[in-house]
Tab-separated table of C-alpha atoms in Angstrom:
chain	number	residue	atom	x	y	z
A	1	MET	CA	-12.188	-17.997	-29.948
A	2	ASN	CA	-14.229	-15.491	-31.963
A	3	THR	CA	-16.260	-13.758	-29.236
A	4	GLN	CA	-18.301	-10.886	-30.670
A	5	ALA	CA	-19.281	-7.796	-28.658
A	6	PHE	CA	-22.199	-5.697	-29.917
A	7	PHE	CA	-25.192	-3.593	-28.879
A	8	LEU	CA	-28.636	-5.073	-29.474
A	9	PRO	CA	-31.335	-2.411	-30.049
A	10	SER	CA	-34.206	-3.052	-27.664
A	11	ASP	CA	-37.714	-3.476	-29.009
A	12	GLY	CA	-39.218	-2.964	-25.548
A	13	PRO	CA	-40.962	0.132	-24.145
A	14	ALA	CA	-37.765	1.317	-22.444
A	15	GLY	CA	-35.863	1.369	-25.747
A	16	GLY	CA	-32.121	1.882	-25.811
A	17	GLN	CA	-29.478	-0.734	-26.470
A	18	ARG	CA	-28.322	-3.829	-24.626
A	19	PHE	CA	-24.680	-4.793	-24.531
A	20	CYS	CA	-24.135	-8.398	-25.605
A	21	LEU	CA	-21.296	-10.883	-25.945
A	22	TYR	CA	-21.856	-13.638	-28.477
A	23	HIS	CA	-19.779	-16.803	-28.275
A	24	PRO	CA	-20.335	-18.792	-31.497
A	25	ALA	CA	-20.322	-22.547	-31.166
A	26	GLN	CA	-17.111	-24.223	-32.252
A	27	GLY	CA	-17.835	-26.790	-34.935
A	28	GLU	CA	-20.133	-27.112	-37.914
A	29	ALA	CA	-23.440	-26.621	-36.113
A	30	ALA	CA	-24.424	-25.513	-32.633
A	31	ARG	CA	-25.463	-28.300	-30.294
A	32	SER	CA	-27.591	-25.906	-28.240
A	33	ALA	CA	-28.297	-22.180	-27.924
A	34	ILE	CA	-27.774	-20.671	-24.461
A	35	VAL	CA	-28.793	-17.240	-23.147
A	36	TYR	CA	-27.104	-16.215	-19.898
A	37	VAL	CA	-29.240	-14.319	-17.367
A	38	HIS	CA	-27.043	-12.544	-14.844
A	39	PRO	CA	-27.848	-12.082	-11.130
A	40	PHE	CA	-29.107	-8.995	-9.310
A	41	ALA	CA	-27.160	-5.771	-8.715
A	42	GLU	CA	-23.555	-6.156	-7.534
A	43	GLU	CA	-23.728	-9.956	-7.777
A	44	MET	CA	-23.567	-9.469	-11.531
A	45	ASN	CA	-20.139	-7.834	-11.335
A	46	LYS	CA	-18.791	-10.411	-8.901
A	47	SER	CA	-19.899	-13.167	-11.304
A	48	ARG	CA	-18.485	-11.782	-14.558
A	49	ARG	CA	-15.368	-13.939	-14.407
A	50	MET	CA	-17.295	-17.192	-13.940
A	51	ALA	CA	-19.858	-16.248	-16.589
A	52	ALA	CA	-17.067	-15.579	-19.088
A	53	LEU	CA	-15.231	-18.813	-18.282
A	54	GLN	CA	-18.386	-20.892	-18.599
A	55	SER	CA	-19.471	-19.167	-21.809
A	56	ARG	CA	-16.125	-19.868	-23.454
A	57	ALA	CA	-16.195	-23.471	-22.227
A	58	PHE	CA	-19.694	-23.943	-23.635
A	59	ALA	CA	-18.696	-22.464	-26.994
A	60	GLN	CA	-15.632	-24.668	-27.221
A	61	ALA	CA	-17.857	-27.691	-26.554
A	62	GLY	CA	-20.144	-26.729	-29.445
A	63	HIS	CA	-22.816	-24.595	-27.758
A	64	ALA	CA	-23.691	-21.064	-28.910
A	65	VAL	CA	-23.888	-18.614	-26.002
A	66	LEU	CA	-25.252	-15.082	-25.731
A	67	GLN	CA	-24.513	-12.963	-22.672
A	68	ILE	CA	-26.695	-9.883	-22.289
A	69	ASP	CA	-26.513	-6.976	-19.855
A	70	LEU	CA	-30.116	-6.210	-18.951
A	71	LEU	CA	-31.570	-2.691	-18.976
A	72	GLY	CA	-29.644	-0.389	-16.633
A	73	CYS	CA	-27.025	-3.067	-15.899
A	74	GLY	CA	-23.395	-3.341	-16.919
A	75	ASP	CA	-22.687	-1.629	-20.235
A	76	SER	CA	-26.295	-1.449	-21.422
A	77	SER	CA	-28.174	1.815	-21.764
A	78	GLY	CA	-30.535	3.136	-19.110
A	79	ASP	CA	-30.277	3.476	-15.355
A	80	PHE	CA	-30.752	0.648	-12.880
A	81	GLY	CA	-33.256	2.825	-11.029
A	82	ASP	CA	-35.501	3.050	-14.097
A	83	ALA	CA	-35.618	-0.692	-14.779
A	84	ARG	CA	-38.729	-2.779	-14.279
A	85	TRP	CA	-39.055	-6.541	-14.056
A	86	THR	CA	-40.992	-6.635	-17.331
A	87	ASP	CA	-38.168	-4.737	-19.054
A	88	TRP	CA	-35.705	-7.399	-18.015
A	89	VAL	CA	-38.000	-10.239	-19.070
A	90	ASN	CA	-38.427	-8.562	-22.453
A	91	ASP	CA	-34.643	-8.269	-22.806
A	92	ILE	CA	-34.242	-12.010	-22.205
A	93	VAL	CA	-36.987	-12.892	-24.676
A	94	GLN	CA	-35.470	-10.623	-27.328
A	95	ALA	CA	-32.003	-12.075	-26.700
A	96	SER	CA	-33.466	-15.566	-27.138
A	97	HIS	CA	-35.059	-14.613	-30.447
A	98	TRP	CA	-31.776	-13.088	-31.653
A	99	LEU	CA	-29.841	-16.238	-30.806
A	100	GLN	CA	-32.444	-18.568	-32.283
A	101	SER	CA	-32.372	-16.590	-35.534
A	102	ARG	CA	-28.758	-17.747	-35.896
A	103	THR	CA	-29.147	-21.386	-34.959
A	104	GLN	CA	-31.914	-23.942	-34.907
A	105	ALA	CA	-30.431	-25.646	-31.853
A	106	ARG	CA	-32.407	-26.241	-28.690
A	107	LEU	CA	-32.739	-23.137	-26.519
A	108	TRP	CA	-31.539	-22.981	-22.925
A	109	LEU	CA	-31.841	-20.135	-20.433
A	110	TRP	CA	-28.935	-20.201	-17.993
A	111	GLY	CA	-29.527	-18.212	-14.826
A	112	LEU	CA	-27.520	-17.417	-11.721
A	113	ARG	CA	-29.197	-16.613	-8.383
A	114	ALA	CA	-31.992	-14.089	-9.067
A	115	GLY	CA	-31.279	-14.580	-12.760
A	116	CYS	CA	-33.002	-17.952	-12.353
A	117	LEU	CA	-36.205	-16.197	-11.296
A	118	LEU	CA	-36.029	-14.022	-14.403
A	119	ALA	CA	-35.192	-16.961	-16.672
A	120	ALA	CA	-38.155	-18.982	-15.418
A	121	ASP	CA	-40.461	-16.019	-16.018
A	122	ALA	CA	-39.028	-15.322	-19.476
A	123	ALA	CA	-39.507	-18.968	-20.490
A	124	ARG	CA	-43.263	-18.454	-20.218
A	125	HIS	CA	-43.082	-15.721	-22.866
A	126	LEU	CA	-41.254	-17.795	-25.466
A	127	PRO	CA	-43.190	-19.555	-28.232
A	128	ASP	CA	-41.437	-22.906	-27.779
A	129	THR	CA	-40.449	-24.944	-24.761
A	130	THR	CA	-36.944	-24.436	-23.453
A	131	GLY	CA	-34.442	-25.903	-21.034
A	132	LEU	CA	-33.269	-24.192	-17.861
A	133	LEU	CA	-29.799	-24.357	-16.354
A	134	PHE	CA	-29.787	-22.946	-12.824
A	135	TRP	CA	-26.742	-21.946	-10.836
A	136	GLN	CA	-27.454	-21.565	-7.107
A	137	PRO	CA	-31.035	-20.531	-7.858
A	138	ALA	CA	-32.843	-18.094	-5.609
A	139	THR	CA	-36.135	-19.825	-4.839
A	140	SER	CA	-37.695	-16.678	-3.380
A	141	GLY	CA	-37.479	-13.152	-4.732
A	142	LYS	CA	-38.648	-11.949	-1.347
A	143	LEU	CA	-35.481	-13.305	0.236
A	144	VAL	CA	-33.309	-11.715	-2.475
A	145	LEU	CA	-34.912	-8.344	-1.797
A	146	GLN	CA	-34.507	-8.738	1.937
A	147	GLN	CA	-30.809	-9.571	1.569
A	148	PHE	CA	-30.322	-6.600	-0.743
A	149	LEU	CA	-32.012	-4.146	1.629
A	150	ARG	CA	-29.830	-5.417	4.458
A	151	LEU	CA	-26.874	-3.868	2.636
A	152	LYS	CA	-28.471	-0.498	3.316
A	153	LEU	CA	-29.103	-1.505	6.901
A	154	ALA	CA	-25.433	-2.436	7.358
A	155	SER	CA	-24.388	0.918	5.944
A	156	ASP	CA	-26.735	2.770	8.285
A	157	MET	CA	-25.392	0.837	11.245
A	158	LEU	CA	-21.900	2.080	10.464
A	159	GLY	CA	-23.297	5.593	10.380
A	160	GLY	CA	-25.187	5.149	13.632
A	161	GLN	CA	-28.586	5.317	11.939
A	162	ALA	CA	-29.733	1.713	12.151
A	163	LYS	CA	-32.821	2.241	14.320
A	164	GLY	CA	-35.926	1.742	12.216
A	165	ALA	CA	-33.884	1.616	8.985
A	166	MET	CA	-35.526	-1.491	7.521
A	167	GLU	CA	-39.016	-0.271	8.417
A	168	SER	CA	-38.230	3.059	6.780
A	169	LEU	CA	-37.027	1.374	3.586
A	170	ARG	CA	-40.107	-0.810	3.424
A	171	ALA	CA	-42.387	2.161	4.028
A	172	ARG	CA	-40.778	4.175	1.246
A	173	LEU	CA	-41.064	1.296	-1.217
A	174	ALA	CA	-44.690	0.714	-0.206
A	175	ALA	CA	-45.343	4.387	-0.896
A	176	GLY	CA	-43.958	4.017	-4.405
A	177	GLN	CA	-40.651	5.735	-3.709
A	178	SER	CA	-37.218	4.607	-4.861
A	179	VAL	CA	-34.473	3.775	-2.373
A	180	ASP	CA	-30.695	3.871	-2.715
A	181	VAL	CA	-28.864	0.726	-1.635
A	182	ALA	CA	-25.113	0.147	-2.012
A	183	GLY	CA	-24.864	2.456	-4.999
A	184	TYR	CA	-28.017	1.154	-6.704
A	185	ARG	CA	-31.285	3.058	-6.960
A	186	LEU	CA	-34.113	0.552	-6.592
A	187	HIS	CA	-37.499	1.498	-8.015
A	188	ALA	CA	-40.521	0.522	-5.951
A	189	ALA	CA	-42.115	-1.285	-8.895
A	190	LEU	CA	-39.019	-3.438	-9.430
A	191	ALA	CA	-38.829	-4.203	-5.708
A	192	SER	CA	-42.470	-5.288	-5.724
A	193	SER	CA	-42.009	-7.592	-8.725
A	194	LEU	CA	-38.854	-9.096	-7.264
A	195	GLU	CA	-40.587	-9.746	-3.949
A	196	GLU	CA	-43.375	-11.627	-5.709
A	197	ALA	CA	-41.073	-13.730	-7.892
A	198	SER	CA	-40.703	-17.444	-7.288
A	199	LEU	CA	-39.991	-20.561	-9.314
A	200	PRO	CA	-43.360	-22.160	-10.050
A	201	PRO	CA	-43.343	-25.122	-12.456
A	202	SER	CA	-43.989	-24.238	-16.078
A	203	SER	CA	-45.247	-26.230	-19.032
A	204	HIS	CA	-42.865	-24.137	-21.162
A	205	VAL	CA	-39.863	-25.905	-19.604
A	206	ARG	CA	-39.012	-29.476	-20.590
A	207	GLN	CA	-35.692	-29.906	-18.797
A	208	LEU	CA	-34.276	-28.377	-15.611
A	209	GLU	CA	-30.629	-28.706	-14.598
A	210	TRP	CA	-30.167	-27.441	-11.026
A	211	ILE	CA	-26.624	-26.994	-9.686
A	212	GLU	CA	-25.623	-25.649	-6.289
A	213	LEU	CA	-22.247	-25.009	-4.679
A	214	SER	CA	-21.011	-26.076	-1.267
A	215	THR	CA	-17.654	-26.228	0.492
A	216	ARG	CA	-18.869	-29.235	2.484
A	217	ALA	CA	-18.611	-32.814	1.304
A	218	PRO	CA	-20.869	-34.602	0.893
A	219	ALA	CA	-23.672	-32.070	0.491
A	220	SER	CA	-27.248	-32.056	-0.731
A	221	PRO	CA	-29.431	-29.248	-2.108
A	222	LEU	CA	-30.786	-26.743	0.377
A	223	PRO	CA	-34.173	-27.595	1.976
A	224	ALA	CA	-35.917	-24.797	0.073
A	225	SER	CA	-34.394	-26.170	-3.134
A	226	LEU	CA	-35.613	-29.700	-2.427
A	227	ALA	CA	-39.156	-28.446	-1.939
A	228	LYS	CA	-39.040	-26.501	-5.193
A	229	LEU	CA	-37.513	-29.418	-7.093
A	230	GLU	CA	-40.321	-31.668	-5.909
A	231	GLN	CA	-42.873	-29.194	-7.274
A	232	TRP	CA	-41.231	-29.249	-10.688
A	233	LYS	CA	-40.998	-33.039	-10.620
A	234	GLN	CA	-44.661	-33.403	-9.732
A	235	ALA	CA	-45.500	-31.109	-12.655
A	236	GLY	CA	-43.826	-33.561	-15.028
A	237	CYS	CA	-40.600	-31.700	-15.739
A	238	THR	CA	-37.428	-33.724	-16.230
A	239	ILE	CA	-35.038	-32.530	-13.543
A	240	ARG	CA	-31.518	-33.249	-12.404
A	241	SER	CA	-29.964	-31.654	-9.334
A	242	GLN	CA	-26.473	-31.790	-7.915
A	243	VAL	CA	-24.154	-30.034	-5.502
A	244	VAL	CA	-20.540	-29.440	-6.495
A	245	ASN	CA	-17.531	-28.136	-4.624
A	246	GLY	CA	-17.090	-24.385	-4.570
A	247	SER	CA	-17.825	-21.185	-2.688
A	248	GLY	CA	-20.217	-18.324	-3.375
A	249	PHE	CA	-18.224	-16.372	-5.951
A	250	TRP	CA	-21.165	-13.981	-6.525
A	251	GLN	CA	-20.686	-12.547	-3.035
A	252	ALA	CA	-16.940	-12.956	-2.467
A	253	THR	CA	-14.745	-9.962	-1.672
A	254	GLU	CA	-12.195	-11.075	-4.266
A	255	ILE	CA	-13.003	-12.510	-7.686
A	256	GLU	CA	-13.221	-16.287	-7.314
A	257	GLU	CA	-13.627	-19.258	-9.627
A	258	ALA	CA	-15.438	-22.576	-9.254
A	259	PRO	CA	-13.950	-25.050	-11.771
A	260	ALA	CA	-16.193	-27.895	-10.583
A	261	LEU	CA	-19.257	-25.844	-11.512
A	262	ILE	CA	-17.969	-25.346	-15.055
A	263	ASP	CA	-17.312	-29.063	-15.472
A	264	ALA	CA	-20.703	-30.010	-14.013
A	265	SER	CA	-22.519	-27.617	-16.360
A	266	LEU	CA	-20.725	-28.977	-19.402
A	267	THR	CA	-21.596	-32.536	-18.358
A	268	ALA	CA	-25.222	-31.616	-17.713
A	269	LEU	CA	-25.708	-30.218	-21.212
A	270	GLU	CA	-23.753	-33.071	-22.743
A	271	GLN	CA	-26.191	-35.523	-21.188
A	272	THR	CA	-29.222	-33.647	-22.452
A	273	VAL	CA	-27.822	-33.397	-25.988
A	274	LYS	CA	-27.321	-37.167	-26.081
A	275	ALA	CA	-30.719	-37.918	-24.527
């Protein structure tokens, strides 16, 4: 499979270059164009294996896929601590334009966890409507931030400095200061934008495919997910949700795979292409 690695010059205020992997669609013409939006911080690294497997599976099935490392992430230029939410949204929009310049196929933004929050925001900045494919979507940026800051709290507990740690972190962010968490420097402005992020319905999205993982059978979407799905449905968006077998590979100690998720994603896009 002819996967192409390259650096995409950024047209955003932060400048620099973004590392990309392009998986051309196998066949005469792409059936859809998919931009992958990775999750937050270390979850990105834990998810690389699954993102690569799914991207190759999509390409083999006739879908063009572009993976992009956002500003300050992975192999892209810049530091994580200098990134802002708007920088990341701009990266996704530019990646979408790049991919659409190579195929006229329908555009999809494929997000994982907090990447779903970014994808939903980026969709509002695109000129045409798009589809969204969500993997285990984070319905609240506030919760993502809280879980991330707890990594610092756990580290402080090991060092005997847990008392008042969370309050101290919050106070520093509120004062506009950056904080260091698990090897990542988090800028106050990025923390604020993440905390405010959610998944409100958008007229820019025509189709939403929502897939969660669970090791229990049978299983249904999480309560917070059901509430969010109802909002999108009431707004007139065509939605499909499902829960497939698998564990949280984005947070596992060892690199894990979820074959059922790959199959479900392929089926979901196959159904939309035929619709």
